[in-house]
Amino acid sequence: LTAPGWMFDPTGEPLSRDDPPPNGIAVGPEGGWTTEELALGRERGWKIIRIDGPILRVETCALVAAVLAIHG
């Protein structure tokens, strides 16, 4: 995790229309990110984003994340 981007996790913030597009997208494993991984992402400038609704499978979340990055 070197370039600022978005990490998707249920503990994150909702996406805002004012958020700039990310330089990268990180979708966690089905068991979720560890506390240490989330802390590292925040330290490196990544924004922790949540998608409201049910928790998505990793394959579905990756597609949703890509659409959100392109279309906000």
CSV table of C-alpha atoms in Angstrom, one decimal, residues 3-38:
chain,number,residue,atom,x,y,z
A,3,ALA,CA,-0.2,5.2,-3.3
A,4,PRO,CA,-3.2,6.8,-1.6
A,5,GLY,CA,-6.4,5.0,-2.5
A,6,TRP,CA,-9.4,3.3,-1.1
A,7,MET,CA,-9.6,0.3,1.2
A,8,PHE,CA,-13.0,-1.2,1.4
A,9,ASP,CA,-14.1,-2.4,4.9
A,10,PRO,CA,-17.4,-2.4,6.8
A,11,THR,CA,-15.9,-0.2,9.5
A,12,GLY,CA,-15.1,2.6,7.0
A,13,GLU,CA,-16.7,5.8,6.1
A,14,PRO,CA,-19.4,6.2,3.4
A,15,LEU,CA,-18.1,7.4,0.1
A,16,SER,CA,-18.6,11.1,-0.5
A,17,ARG,CA,-19.1,12.8,-3.9
A,18,ASP,CA,-16.3,15.1,-2.9
A,19,ASP,CA,-13.8,12.3,-2.6
A,20,PRO,CA,-11.2,12.4,-5.4
A,21,PRO,CA,-10.8,9.3,-7.5
A,22,PRO,CA,-8.4,6.8,-5.9
A,23,ASN,CA,-4.9,5.9,-7.2
A,24,GLY,CA,-5.6,2.3,-6.1
A,25,ILE,CA,-8.3,0.1,-4.7
A,26,ALA,CA,-7.8,-2.6,-2.0
A,27,VAL,CA,-10.5,-5.1,-1.4
A,28,GLY,CA,-9.9,-7.2,1.7
A,29,PRO,CA,-10.2,-10.9,2.2
A,30,GLU,CA,-13.6,-12.4,3.0
A,31,GLY,CA,-12.6,-12.5,6.7
A,32,GLY,CA,-12.0,-8.8,6.6
A,33,TRP,CA,-8.9,-6.6,7.1
A,34,THR,CA,-7.0,-7.0,10.4
A,35,THR,CA,-6.7,-4.0,12.7
A,36,GLU,CA,-3.0,-3.7,11.8
A,37,GLU,CA,-3.7,-3.7,8.1
A,38,LEU,CA,-6.4,-0.9,8.4
